[in-house]
Each structure stands twice: as structure tokens, then as C-alpha cells.
């Protein structure tokens, strides 16, 4: 904060001189949002990949706090309301998508010229390169709210247009249909826009290189400039139950689409080539969508895909310590819980679980999943430190999002500020502090 003339005079009258504090160091921010991922679902992912005694990349993020994610009007966040709070640092209503339906603080979401004021728009206006990565559709609020606002989360045409006009350096995800008008065929499916606008052509006019496949993305140079990636008609995954995926013969994730880790890797390289410091917001949408479908196997797969993205970010942080890596979810998708099956560790595991199937319902009526859905064989964890593979099933609380059990974790610059319990409003403050050296934005006094 600058000390004005009056302040200097007061200090002199008091017999002291104003003390100039050291400048707050600034750096890049990588915010990774595995939507719907609670601590219990991370436990299941850990067991399956590295065993109960192993560590995921997520486990190696040293600073952590309990997450408080309530809204003005609900104890459980919506994706759009939660993202609005992460992007602005303000409590809002559940319906909020940026400044609209934001409640009593709506005016504070705008600057003096009436523009939407999120950490990402502040960064763009300060000349920092900004990128978003999304495994779901590009208009998914977890990333889109950082760059634009809309009267509702269903205003897809407006949201897609806002993304292109935001000035973001990198926009990677699905949702090609929202960029093309009805009657125009895209690479992944037909256009869905009812206003007749071709946003793919518009993006190219605004300087974007447009890519639509994994191979095209991986072939791009780091210094390609502004990039728009549209890797699916809607999402890069098929968010259905195990039974529906099997009947329809659909893959969990589109093998032709880049993974969230591959998108994160390219985004970091592009943004780092474009500026000394940058902001990257990454969302793996799969845990939430598959959790809401009570599809345990693919929810865990989605979380492990996120863990791969953490590995990419951690490698960058190791070489660039002036970077903040921060992660949280806004809610717990489906309320996944792991239920262990006791075994005799001195007997072969295959003999003990052969022919055993997970009952579709727990004794209290809660739905339960095995490795391939209800009524299938148990999951088998990776070996523990004794070399034993322990079986488990998954039980579900709901098809909705729920509260509790979500953590905030951080590493790098300012990560020590993540401790105790951490309100959802503090995510934006932490990002601003790291990008600008202050929590109010680059022009604050």
C-alpha cells in the first residue's frame, strides 16, 4: 500500500518515519480443480494405483487445509457458484455464473467500467498470459467462469463467445458443438449454436490457432501463440453408468482426445513461452460427472488422470520455484466411500475372493460398486508394503454433490498460507497475492 503525503506528515509529527516493507514476491499460478474429488475418493484412487502405503502425486503436495465451500444460500456449492467464488473471492448465490445472480456482492464482481472482475480477467488486463484446460465441455463453469459471465450456466452460446473474447492465451477442452452454428458439420459432430455464428472462424480472425485432435495439439510448437483446442463434440469422456457404457459400447474417455495431463503440459509450455509469469486454471471434470453417475471405476480413472496432471505441474514447479500450485474441489461428487473386505493375509488372495461379488446394495440400502459396477468382482488394491493386495468395494451416498471431506493443497510460492481450514473465498486471494503481490489486484493501492 502506498503511503500518501498526509500519511508521511502524520508519521513525522509522531516522531517516526514510515517503514517501507519489502515487496511481496510474485510468480505464476497453476490452479488444478478435480471437480467432485473428496479425500475419500482420493483414498480409493491411491489404493488402486500405488496401494495404501504408496503416495500419489496429490499426496506429495505438502501444505493442506480443510476446505469450507458454502455459498450464500446453500451449504453445498454448485459448480457455477463455486467457480465464481474461486474466481472472484466473493460469496455468491448458487445460481451465479459470474456477476449474474450473484447476490448482495454482485456490484463487487465488476470494475469501475462494468467489466467482470475475476483473477483471470485481472491477469489478462495486467498483460499476463492466461490459460484454461478442461476435460469436459469448454463452457463448463469450473474454468469458463474465470474468463466470462452469463445469465445462467445454460447460456452456452454466450459463454462460448465470452471465452473467445476474453483474450485468454490458451483455451483447451471439448464443446466444439457450441462453437459452430446449427447445420454446420464439425470434426466431432454437428453445430449447436442457434445464433448462426461460426466461432471457430471468429477465433481464427482473433489470432487463435485451432486444433481438434490430440495429434494436432502435440505437434504444436511452444510459441504457437493463442491456441483454441476443441477435442470433442461435448466432453472428452462419456459420463454414463457402467451399464450404459457397456450396452452402448462406448469408451470411458475418447482415445483421440488429449488427456488432461497432455493438455496441462502443452498449456504450461505455451504460457511460459508467452510471459515470465502466467495463470493456468485446469479442471478434470470427470470425477464429478462420474461420481454423480455413481460409476466408481471411471471416477477413479478420472482422478488418476488428474494425478498425472499434478505430476506435470510438479515438474514445472521443481524448475520454477516462483510458482504456486494449488488444488481443491468445490464439493464431493456422489459421496464415494471405500469399504474394505477383511482377508487372511497368510492365504492367497485369489482363493479368498474367487467367485465373490459385491452386492448391489449395502445393508442400509446404499448403492455399492465393484470393479465393473454393481454385482461385479471386488476392486483389488495395488500391493501394500507387505506385498498383499487388499480387496475393496465402493459405496455411494447420493447422485448429487455433497459437502465435507474436501481438502485444499498447495506447494511453492505462498503455499504455506494453506493451513487449518480454508474458505472458498481464499482461493482467489491466494492467486492474486501470488500473481500481483496483493490480494486486491494489480491496480490496488
CSV table of C-alpha atoms in Angstrom, one decimal:
chain,number,residue,atom,x,y,z
A,1,UNK,CA,0.0,0.0,0.0
A,2,UNK,CA,1.4,3.4,-0.9
A,3,UNK,CA,1.9,6.0,1.8
A,4,UNK,CA,0.4,9.4,0.8
A,5,UNK,CA,1.6,12.9,1.8
A,6,UNK,CA,-0.8,13.0,4.7
A,7,UNK,CA,0.5,9.7,6.0
A,8,UNK,CA,4.1,11.0,5.8
A,9,UNK,CA,3.1,14.1,7.7
A,10,UNK,CA,1.4,12.1,10.4
A,11,UNK,CA,4.5,9.9,10.8
A,12,UNK,CA,6.8,12.9,11.0
A,13,UNK,CA,4.6,14.6,13.7
A,14,UNK,CA,4.6,11.4,15.7
A,15,UNK,CA,8.4,11.4,15.5
A,16,UNK,CA,8.8,8.3,13.3
A,17,UNK,CA,9.5,7.7,9.6
A,18,UNK,CA,7.2,5.5,7.5
A,19,UNK,CA,8.7,2.0,7.1
A,20,UNK,CA,8.8,0.7,3.6
A,21,UNK,CA,8.0,-3.0,3.6
A,22,UNK,CA,9.8,-5.4,1.2
A,23,UNK,CA,8.0,-6.1,-2.0
A,24,UNK,CA,5.9,-9.3,-2.0
A,25,UNK,CA,7.4,-11.7,-4.5
A,26,UNK,CA,5.2,-12.7,-7.4
A,27,UNK,CA,5.1,-15.6,-9.7
A,28,UNK,CA,3.0,-18.0,-11.8
A,29,UNK,CA,-0.1,-19.9,-10.6
A,30,UNK,CA,-1.4,-23.3,-11.6
A,31,UNK,CA,-4.8,-24.0,-10.1
A,32,UNK,CA,-6.0,-27.6,-10.6
A,33,UNK,CA,-9.6,-28.4,-9.9
A,34,UNK,CA,-10.5,-32.1,-9.9
A,35,UNK,CA,-14.2,-31.4,-9.7
A,36,UNK,CA,-16.1,-33.6,-7.2
A,37,UNK,CA,-12.9,-35.1,-5.6
A,38,UNK,CA,-13.0,-35.6,-1.9
A,39,UNK,CA,-10.4,-37.1,0.4
A,40,UNK,CA,-12.2,-40.4,0.5
A,41,UNK,CA,-12.2,-40.7,-3.3
A,42,UNK,CA,-8.5,-39.9,-3.3
A,43,UNK,CA,-8.1,-42.8,-0.9
A,44,UNK,CA,-9.7,-45.2,-3.4
A,45,UNK,CA,-7.6,-43.8,-6.2
A,46,UNK,CA,-4.4,-44.2,-4.1
A,47,UNK,CA,-5.3,-47.8,-3.2
A,48,UNK,CA,-5.9,-48.8,-6.8
A,49,UNK,CA,-2.7,-47.1,-8.3
A,50,UNK,CA,0.0,-47.4,-5.6
A,51,UNK,CA,-1.5,-49.3,-2.7
A,52,UNK,CA,-2.5,-48.0,0.7
A,53,UNK,CA,1.2,-47.4,1.7
A,54,UNK,CA,2.1,-45.5,-1.5
A,55,UNK,CA,1.9,-41.9,-2.5
A,56,UNK,CA,0.1,-40.3,-5.4
A,57,UNK,CA,1.4,-37.0,-6.8
A,58,UNK,CA,-1.5,-35.5,-4.9
A,59,UNK,CA,-0.1,-36.9,-1.7
A,60,UNK,CA,3.2,-35.2,-2.3
A,61,UNK,CA,1.7,-31.7,-2.2
A,62,UNK,CA,2.9,-30.6,1.3
A,63,UNK,CA,0.6,-27.9,2.6
A,64,UNK,CA,-3.1,-28.7,3.2
A,65,UNK,CA,-6.2,-27.4,4.9
A,66,UNK,CA,-9.8,-28.4,5.3
A,67,UNK,CA,-12.0,-26.7,2.6
A,68,UNK,CA,-15.1,-24.7,3.6
A,69,UNK,CA,-17.2,-24.4,0.4
A,70,UNK,CA,-20.6,-23.0,1.4
A,71,UNK,CA,-22.5,-20.4,-0.7
A,72,UNK,CA,-24.7,-17.5,0.4
A,73,UNK,CA,-27.8,-19.7,0.0
A,74,UNK,CA,-26.5,-23.3,0.4
A,75,UNK,CA,-24.1,-25.4,2.4
A,76,UNK,CA,-23.2,-27.3,-0.8
A,77,UNK,CA,-21.7,-25.4,-3.7
A,78,UNK,CA,-22.9,-25.6,-7.3
A,79,UNK,CA,-20.2,-25.9,-10.0
A,80,UNK,CA,-21.0,-22.4,-11.3
A,81,UNK,CA,-21.4,-20.8,-7.8
A,82,UNK,CA,-18.3,-22.5,-6.5
A,83,UNK,CA,-16.3,-21.5,-9.6
A,84,UNK,CA,-17.5,-17.9,-9.3
A,85,UNK,CA,-16.2,-17.8,-5.7
A,86,UNK,CA,-12.9,-19.3,-6.7
A,87,UNK,CA,-12.5,-16.8,-9.5
A,88,UNK,CA,-13.5,-13.7,-7.5
A,89,UNK,CA,-13.1,-14.4,-3.8
A,90,UNK,CA,-16.7,-13.5,-3.0
A,91,UNK,CA,-19.5,-15.5,-1.6
A,92,UNK,CA,-22.3,-15.7,-4.2
A,93,UNK,CA,-25.6,-17.4,-4.7
A,94,UNK,CA,-25.9,-21.0,-6.1
A,95,UNK,CA,-27.2,-19.7,-9.4
A,96,UNK,CA,-24.3,-17.3,-10.0
A,97,UNK,CA,-22.3,-17.5,-13.2
A,98,UNK,CA,-20.0,-14.6,-12.6
A,99,UNK,CA,-21.8,-11.3,-11.9
A,100,UNK,CA,-25.3,-12.5,-12.8
A,101,UNK,CA,-27.5,-13.8,-9.9
A,102,UNK,CA,-24.5,-13.2,-7.6
A,103,UNK,CA,-26.5,-11.8,-4.7
A,104,UNK,CA,-25.6,-8.9,-2.4
A,105,UNK,CA,-22.0,-8.7,-3.7
A,106,UNK,CA,-22.8,-8.6,-7.4
A,107,UNK,CA,-21.5,-5.0,-7.8
A,108,UNK,CA,-18.2,-6.0,-6.4
A,109,UNK,CA,-17.7,-8.5,-9.2
A,110,UNK,CA,-17.3,-5.6,-11.6
A,111,UNK,CA,-14.7,-2.9,-12.0
A,112,UNK,CA,-15.4,0.8,-12.5
A,113,UNK,CA,-16.1,0.3,-16.1
A,114,UNK,CA,-18.6,-2.5,-15.5
A,115,UNK,CA,-16.3,-5.4,-16.6
A,116,UNK,CA,-16.3,-8.8,-14.9
A,117,UNK,CA,-13.5,-8.8,-12.3
A,118,UNK,CA,-12.0,-12.3,-11.8
A,119,UNK,CA,-8.4,-13.2,-11.1
A,120,UNK,CA,-8.1,-14.3,-14.7
A,121,UNK,CA,-9.5,-11.1,-16.3
A,122,UNK,CA,-7.3,-9.1,-13.9
A,123,UNK,CA,-4.3,-11.1,-15.1
A,124,UNK,CA,-5.1,-10.6,-18.8
A,125,UNK,CA,-5.5,-6.8,-18.2
A,126,UNK,CA,-2.2,-6.8,-16.4
A,127,UNK,CA,-0.5,-8.4,-19.5
A,128,UNK,CA,-0.1,-11.9,-18.1
A,129,UNK,CA,-0.8,-14.9,-20.3
A,130,UNK,CA,-3.8,-16.9,-19.1
A,131,UNK,CA,-4.9,-20.4,-20.0
A,132,UNK,CA,-7.7,-22.8,-19.2
A,133,UNK,CA,-7.7,-26.6,-19.6
A,134,UNK,CA,-11.0,-28.5,-19.4
A,135,UNK,CA,-11.6,-32.3,-19.9
A,136,UNK,CA,-15.3,-31.6,-20.1
A,137,UNK,CA,-17.1,-29.1,-22.4
A,138,UNK,CA,-15.4,-25.7,-22.9
A,139,UNK,CA,-18.4,-24.0,-21.4
A,140,UNK,CA,-18.2,-25.9,-18.1
A,141,UNK,CA,-18.2,-23.3,-15.4
A,142,UNK,CA,-15.2,-24.6,-13.4
A,143,UNK,CA,-13.0,-22.9,-16.0
A,144,UNK,CA,-15.3,-20.7,-18.0
A,145,UNK,CA,-16.3,-18.6,-15.1
A,146,UNK,CA,-12.8,-17.4,-14.7
A,147,UNK,CA,-13.0,-15.8,-18.2
A,148,UNK,CA,-16.6,-14.7,-18.7
A,149,UNK,CA,-20.0,-14.4,-17.1
A,150,UNK,CA,-23.6,-15.3,-18.2
A,151,UNK,CA,-27.2,-15.0,-17.1
A,152,UNK,CA,-27.1,-18.8,-16.3
A,153,UNK,CA,-24.8,-21.8,-16.8
A,154,UNK,CA,-27.2,-22.9,-19.6
A,155,UNK,CA,-26.4,-19.8,-21.7
A,156,UNK,CA,-23.9,-21.9,-23.7
A,157,UNK,CA,-23.8,-19.6,-26.8
A,158,UNK,CA,-22.9,-16.6,-24.7
A,159,UNK,CA,-20.4,-18.4,-22.6
A,160,UNK,CA,-18.5,-19.8,-25.7
A,161,UNK,CA,-18.4,-16.3,-27.2
A,162,UNK,CA,-17.2,-14.8,-23.9
A,163,UNK,CA,-14.3,-17.3,-23.9
A,164,UNK,CA,-13.1,-16.3,-27.3
A,165,UNK,CA,-13.4,-12.6,-26.5
A,166,UNK,CA,-11.7,-12.9,-23.1
A,167,UNK,CA,-8.3,-12.6,-24.5
A,168,UNK,CA,-7.1,-15.8,-23.0
A,169,UNK,CA,-3.9,-17.2,-24.5
A,170,UNK,CA,-4.8,-20.9,-24.3
A,171,UNK,CA,-8.3,-22.5,-24.2
A,172,UNK,CA,-8.3,-26.3,-24.4
A,173,UNK,CA,-11.3,-28.7,-23.9
A,174,UNK,CA,-14.3,-30.1,-25.5
A,175,UNK,CA,-17.5,-28.4,-26.7
A,176,UNK,CA,-16.9,-28.0,-30.4
A,177,UNK,CA,-20.7,-28.0,-31.0
A,178,UNK,CA,-21.0,-24.7,-29.0
A,179,UNK,CA,-18.7,-23.0,-31.4
A,180,UNK,CA,-20.5,-23.9,-34.7
A,181,UNK,CA,-23.9,-23.0,-35.9
A,182,UNK,CA,-26.7,-25.5,-36.5
A,183,UNK,CA,-26.3,-27.0,-39.9
A,184,UNK,CA,-22.5,-26.9,-40.0
A,185,UNK,CA,-20.6,-30.1,-39.5
A,186,UNK,CA,-17.7,-30.1,-37.2
A,187,UNK,CA,-14.8,-32.6,-36.7
A,188,UNK,CA,-16.6,-34.2,-33.8
A,189,UNK,CA,-20.3,-33.5,-34.5
A,190,UNK,CA,-22.9,-31.0,-35.7
A,191,UNK,CA,-23.0,-27.4,-34.7
A,192,UNK,CA,-25.4,-26.4,-31.9
A,193,UNK,CA,-25.4,-22.6,-32.0
A,194,UNK,CA,-28.8,-21.0,-32.7
A,195,UNK,CA,-27.4,-17.5,-33.5
A,196,UNK,CA,-25.8,-18.6,-36.8
A,197,UNK,CA,-22.3,-17.5,-35.7
A,198,UNK,CA,-19.2,-19.6,-36.5
A,199,UNK,CA,-17.0,-19.1,-33.5
A,200,UNK,CA,-14.2,-21.3,-35.0
A,201,UNK,CA,-13.8,-18.8,-37.8
A,202,UNK,CA,-14.2,-15.9,-35.4
A,203,UNK,CA,-11.4,-17.4,-33.2
A,204,UNK,CA,-9.1,-17.6,-36.2
A,205,UNK,CA,-9.8,-14.0,-37.0
A,206,UNK,CA,-8.8,-13.1,-33.5
A,207,UNK,CA,-5.5,-14.9,-33.9
A,208,UNK,CA,-6.2,-18.3,-32.5
A,209,UNK,CA,-4.7,-21.5,-33.9
A,210,UNK,CA,-7.5,-24.0,-33.8
A,211,UNK,CA,-6.7,-27.7,-33.1
A,212,UNK,CA,-9.2,-30.5,-32.8
A,213,UNK,CA,-7.2,-33.7,-32.2
A,214,UNK,CA,-4.6,-35.0,-29.8
A,215,UNK,CA,-2.0,-35.3,-32.6
A,216,UNK,CA,-2.6,-31.7,-33.7
A,217,UNK,CA,-2.1,-30.4,-30.1
A,218,UNK,CA,1.1,-32.4,-29.6
A,219,UNK,CA,2.5,-31.2,-32.9
A,220,UNK,CA,2.2,-27.5,-31.9
A,221,UNK,CA,5.3,-25.6,-31.0
A,222,UNK,CA,5.5,-24.0,-27.6
A,223,UNK,CA,5.5,-20.5,-29.2
A,224,UNK,CA,2.3,-21.1,-31.2
A,225,UNK,CA,0.7,-18.0,-29.7
A,226,UNK,CA,-3.0,-18.1,-28.9
A,227,UNK,CA,-4.5,-21.7,-29.1
A,228,UNK,CA,-8.1,-22.9,-29.1
A,229,UNK,CA,-8.4,-26.7,-28.7
A,230,UNK,CA,-11.8,-28.3,-29.3
A,231,UNK,CA,-11.3,-32.1,-28.8
A,232,UNK,CA,-14.8,-33.4,-28.5
A,233,UNK,CA,-18.4,-32.5,-29.5
A,234,UNK,CA,-19.3,-32.2,-25.8
A,235,UNK,CA,-16.9,-33.7,-23.3
A,236,UNK,CA,-13.7,-35.8,-23.9
A,237,UNK,CA,-15.4,-38.5,-21.8
A,238,UNK,CA,-18.8,-40.3,-21.9
A,239,UNK,CA,-20.3,-39.7,-18.5
A,240,UNK,CA,-22.6,-42.7,-18.2
A,241,UNK,CA,-23.0,-45.5,-15.7
A,242,UNK,CA,-21.0,-48.7,-16.2
A,243,UNK,CA,-24.1,-50.5,-17.5
A,244,UNK,CA,-24.8,-47.8,-20.1
A,245,UNK,CA,-21.2,-47.6,-21.3
A,246,UNK,CA,-21.2,-51.4,-21.8
A,247,UNK,CA,-24.6,-51.5,-23.7
A,248,UNK,CA,-23.6,-48.6,-26.0
A,249,UNK,CA,-20.0,-49.9,-26.5
A,250,UNK,CA,-18.6,-46.5,-25.6
A,251,UNK,CA,-15.1,-45.8,-24.2
A,252,UNK,CA,-14.7,-44.1,-20.8
A,253,UNK,CA,-12.6,-41.4,-22.5
A,254,UNK,CA,-12.2,-40.6,-26.1
A,255,UNK,CA,-8.8,-42.1,-27.1
A,256,UNK,CA,-8.4,-39.5,-29.9
A,257,UNK,CA,-8.6,-36.6,-27.4
A,258,UNK,CA,-5.6,-35.5,-25.3
A,259,UNK,CA,-5.6,-36.3,-21.6
A,260,UNK,CA,-5.9,-33.6,-19.0
A,261,UNK,CA,-2.2,-34.1,-18.3
A,262,UNK,CA,-1.3,-33.7,-22.0
A,263,UNK,CA,-3.4,-30.5,-22.2
A,264,UNK,CA,-1.8,-29.2,-19.0
A,265,UNK,CA,1.7,-30.0,-20.3
A,266,UNK,CA,1.1,-28.0,-23.5
A,267,UNK,CA,-0.6,-25.2,-21.8
A,268,UNK,CA,2.3,-24.7,-19.3
A,269,UNK,CA,4.8,-24.7,-22.1
A,270,UNK,CA,2.8,-22.3,-24.2
A,271,UNK,CA,2.2,-19.8,-21.4
A,272,UNK,CA,5.7,-20.0,-20.2
A,273,UNK,CA,6.9,-19.1,-23.7
A,274,UNK,CA,4.5,-16.1,-23.7
A,275,UNK,CA,5.4,-14.4,-20.5
A,276,UNK,CA,7.6,-14.5,-17.4
A,277,UNK,CA,4.6,-15.3,-15.2
A,278,UNK,CA,1.2,-16.8,-16.0
A,279,UNK,CA,-2.1,-18.1,-14.7
A,280,UNK,CA,-3.3,-21.6,-15.7
A,281,UNK,CA,-6.7,-23.0,-14.5
A,282,UNK,CA,-7.1,-26.7,-15.0
A,283,UNK,CA,-10.3,-28.8,-14.5
A,284,UNK,CA,-10.7,-32.5,-14.7
A,285,UNK,CA,-14.5,-32.7,-14.8
A,286,UNK,CA,-14.7,-36.5,-14.8
A,287,UNK,CA,-14.7,-37.2,-11.0
A,288,UNK,CA,-17.8,-35.0,-10.6
A,289,UNK,CA,-19.7,-36.3,-13.6
A,290,UNK,CA,-18.9,-40.0,-13.0
A,291,UNK,CA,-19.4,-39.6,-9.3
A,292,UNK,CA,-22.9,-38.2,-10.0
A,293,UNK,CA,-23.5,-41.3,-12.1
A,294,UNK,CA,-22.2,-43.5,-9.3
A,295,UNK,CA,-19.6,-45.0,-11.7
A,296,UNK,CA,-16.8,-45.9,-9.3
A,297,UNK,CA,-14.3,-47.4,-11.8
A,298,UNK,CA,-14.3,-44.4,-14.1
A,299,UNK,CA,-14.4,-41.8,-11.3
A,300,UNK,CA,-11.2,-43.3,-10.0
A,301,UNK,CA,-9.8,-43.3,-13.6
A,302,UNK,CA,-10.7,-39.6,-13.8
A,303,UNK,CA,-8.9,-38.9,-10.5
A,304,UNK,CA,-5.8,-40.7,-11.7
A,305,UNK,CA,-5.8,-38.7,-14.8
A,306,UNK,CA,-5.8,-35.6,-12.6
A,307,UNK,CA,-2.9,-37.1,-10.7
A,308,UNK,CA,-0.9,-37.3,-13.9
A,309,UNK,CA,-1.6,-33.6,-14.4
A,310,UNK,CA,-0.3,-32.9,-10.9
A,311,UNK,CA,2.9,-34.7,-12.0
A,312,UNK,CA,3.3,-32.3,-14.9
A,313,UNK,CA,2.7,-29.2,-12.7
A,314,UNK,CA,5.1,-30.5,-10.1
A,315,UNK,CA,7.9,-31.0,-12.6
A,316,UNK,CA,7.4,-27.4,-13.7
A,317,UNK,CA,7.4,-26.2,-10.1
A,318,UNK,CA,10.7,-28.0,-9.4
A,319,UNK,CA,12.4,-25.9,-12.1
A,320,UNK,CA,10.5,-22.7,-11.4
A,321,UNK,CA,10.1,-22.3,-7.6
A,322,UNK,CA,8.4,-18.9,-8.0
A,323,UNK,CA,5.2,-20.8,-8.9
A,324,UNK,CA,2.2,-21.6,-6.8
A,325,UNK,CA,0.5,-25.0,-7.3
A,326,UNK,CA,-2.9,-25.0,-5.6
A,327,UNK,CA,-5.7,-27.5,-5.8
A,328,UNK,CA,-9.2,-28.1,-4.4
A,329,UNK,CA,-12.6,-29.3,-5.4
A,330,UNK,CA,-15.8,-27.3,-4.6
A,331,UNK,CA,-17.8,-30.4,-3.5
A,332,UNK,CA,-17.7,-34.2,-3.2
A,333,UNK,CA,-19.4,-35.8,-6.2
A,334,UNK,CA,-21.7,-38.7,-5.2
A,335,UNK,CA,-20.1,-39.1,-1.7
A,336,UNK,CA,-17.8,-42.0,-2.7
A,337,UNK,CA,-16.6,-44.2,0.2
A,338,UNK,CA,-14.2,-47.1,0.1
A,339,UNK,CA,-15.2,-50.3,2.0
A,340,UNK,CA,-12.5,-52.8,2.7
A,341,UNK,CA,-13.2,-56.6,2.7
A,342,UNK,CA,-11.2,-58.3,5.6
A,343,UNK,CA,-9.0,-61.2,4.4
A,344,UNK,CA,-6.4,-63.6,5.8
A,345,UNK,CA,-3.0,-62.1,4.7
A,346,UNK,CA,-1.4,-65.6,5.1
A,347,UNK,CA,-3.7,-67.1,2.4
A,348,UNK,CA,-3.7,-66.5,-1.4
A,349,UNK,CA,-6.0,-63.6,-2.1
A,350,UNK,CA,-7.4,-65.2,-5.3
A,351,UNK,CA,-8.6,-68.2,-3.3
A,352,UNK,CA,-10.4,-65.9,-0.8
A,353,UNK,CA,-12.3,-63.7,-3.3
A,354,UNK,CA,-12.8,-66.2,-6.2
A,355,UNK,CA,-16.5,-66.1,-7.1
A,356,UNK,CA,-17.3,-63.3,-4.7
A,357,UNK,CA,-19.3,-60.4,-6.0
A,358,UNK,CA,-20.1,-57.0,-4.5
A,359,UNK,CA,-23.8,-56.9,-3.5
A,360,UNK,CA,-25.5,-54.1,-5.4
A,361,UNK,CA,-26.9,-52.7,-2.1
A,362,UNK,CA,-25.4,-52.2,1.3
A,363,UNK,CA,-27.4,-53.3,4.3
A,364,UNK,CA,-28.7,-49.7,4.7
A,365,UNK,CA,-29.8,-49.6,1.1
A,366,UNK,CA,-26.8,-47.5,-0.2
A,367,UNK,CA,-25.7,-48.5,-3.8
A,368,UNK,CA,-22.4,-50.3,-4.0
A,369,UNK,CA,-20.0,-50.9,-6.8
A,370,UNK,CA,-17.4,-53.5,-7.7
A,371,UNK,CA,-14.6,-53.1,-10.2
A,372,UNK,CA,-17.1,-53.3,-13.1
A,373,UNK,CA,-20.2,-51.9,-11.4
A,374,UNK,CA,-22.9,-53.3,-9.1
A,375,UNK,CA,-22.8,-57.0,-8.6
A,376,UNK,CA,-19.3,-57.5,-10.0
A,377,UNK,CA,-16.0,-58.6,-8.5
A,378,UNK,CA,-14.2,-56.6,-5.9
A,379,UNK,CA,-11.6,-53.9,-6.7
A,380,UNK,CA,-8.1,-55.2,-5.8
A,381,UNK,CA,-5.7,-52.5,-4.4
A,382,UNK,CA,-2.1,-52.4,-5.6
A,383,UNK,CA,0.2,-54.3,-3.1
A,384,UNK,CA,0.8,-52.8,0.3
A,385,UNK,CA,4.2,-52.7,1.9
A,386,UNK,CA,3.8,-56.4,2.8
A,387,UNK,CA,3.1,-57.2,-0.9
A,388,UNK,CA,-0.6,-58.0,-0.1
A,389,UNK,CA,-3.4,-56.9,-2.4
A,390,UNK,CA,-6.4,-55.9,-0.4
A,391,UNK,CA,-9.9,-56.0,-1.8
A,392,UNK,CA,-12.5,-53.2,-1.5
A,393,UNK,CA,-15.8,-52.1,-2.8
A,394,UNK,CA,-17.2,-48.6,-3.2
A,395,UNK,CA,-20.4,-47.3,-1.6
A,396,UNK,CA,-22.3,-44.1,-2.6
A,397,UNK,CA,-24.2,-41.5,-0.6
A,398,UNK,CA,-26.0,-39.8,-3.4
A,399,UNK,CA,-26.3,-39.0,-7.1
A,400,UNK,CA,-25.8,-35.3,-6.2
A,401,UNK,CA,-22.8,-33.3,-4.9
A,402,UNK,CA,-22.3,-33.2,-1.1
A,403,UNK,CA,-20.2,-31.3,1.4
A,404,UNK,CA,-17.4,-32.2,3.7
A,405,UNK,CA,-14.2,-34.2,3.1
A,406,UNK,CA,-12.7,-31.8,0.6
A,407,UNK,CA,-9.1,-30.6,1.1
A,408,UNK,CA,-7.1,-27.6,-0.2
A,409,UNK,CA,-3.4,-28.5,-1.0
A,410,UNK,CA,-0.6,-26.2,-2.2
A,411,UNK,CA,3.1,-26.2,-3.0
A,412,UNK,CA,5.5,-23.5,-4.0
A,413,UNK,CA,5.2,-19.7,-3.6
A,414,UNK,CA,2.8,-18.7,-0.8
A,415,UNK,CA,1.8,-22.4,-0.2
A,416,UNK,CA,2.5,-22.0,3.5
A,417,UNK,CA,-0.7,-19.9,3.7
A,418,UNK,CA,-2.8,-23.0,3.2
A,419,UNK,CA,-3.3,-24.4,6.7
A,420,UNK,CA,-6.0,-25.1,9.2
A,421,UNK,CA,-9.3,-24.6,7.5
A,422,UNK,CA,-9.6,-22.6,4.2
A,423,UNK,CA,-12.6,-20.8,3.0
A,424,UNK,CA,-13.5,-21.0,-0.7
A,425,UNK,CA,-13.2,-17.2,-0.9
A,426,UNK,CA,-9.5,-17.5,0.0
A,427,UNK,CA,-8.6,-19.3,-3.3
A,428,UNK,CA,-8.8,-16.1,-5.3
A,429,UNK,CA,-7.0,-14.1,-2.6
A,430,UNK,CA,-4.1,-16.6,-2.7
A,431,UNK,CA,-4.0,-16.5,-6.5
A,432,UNK,CA,-4.0,-12.6,-6.5
A,433,UNK,CA,-1.3,-12.5,-3.9
A,434,UNK,CA,1.0,-14.7,-6.0
A,435,UNK,CA,0.3,-13.1,-9.3
A,436,UNK,CA,0.3,-9.4,-8.2
A,437,UNK,CA,1.8,-9.3,-4.7
A,438,UNK,CA,-1.5,-8.2,-3.2
A,439,UNK,CA,-5.0,-9.7,-2.8
A,440,UNK,CA,-7.0,-6.9,-4.4
A,441,UNK,CA,-5.5,-6.9,-7.9
A,442,UNK,CA,-2.7,-5.1,-9.7
A,443,UNK,CA,-4.1,-1.6,-9.5
A,444,UNK,CA,-5.0,-1.6,-5.8
A,445,UNK,CA,-3.3,0.9,-3.5
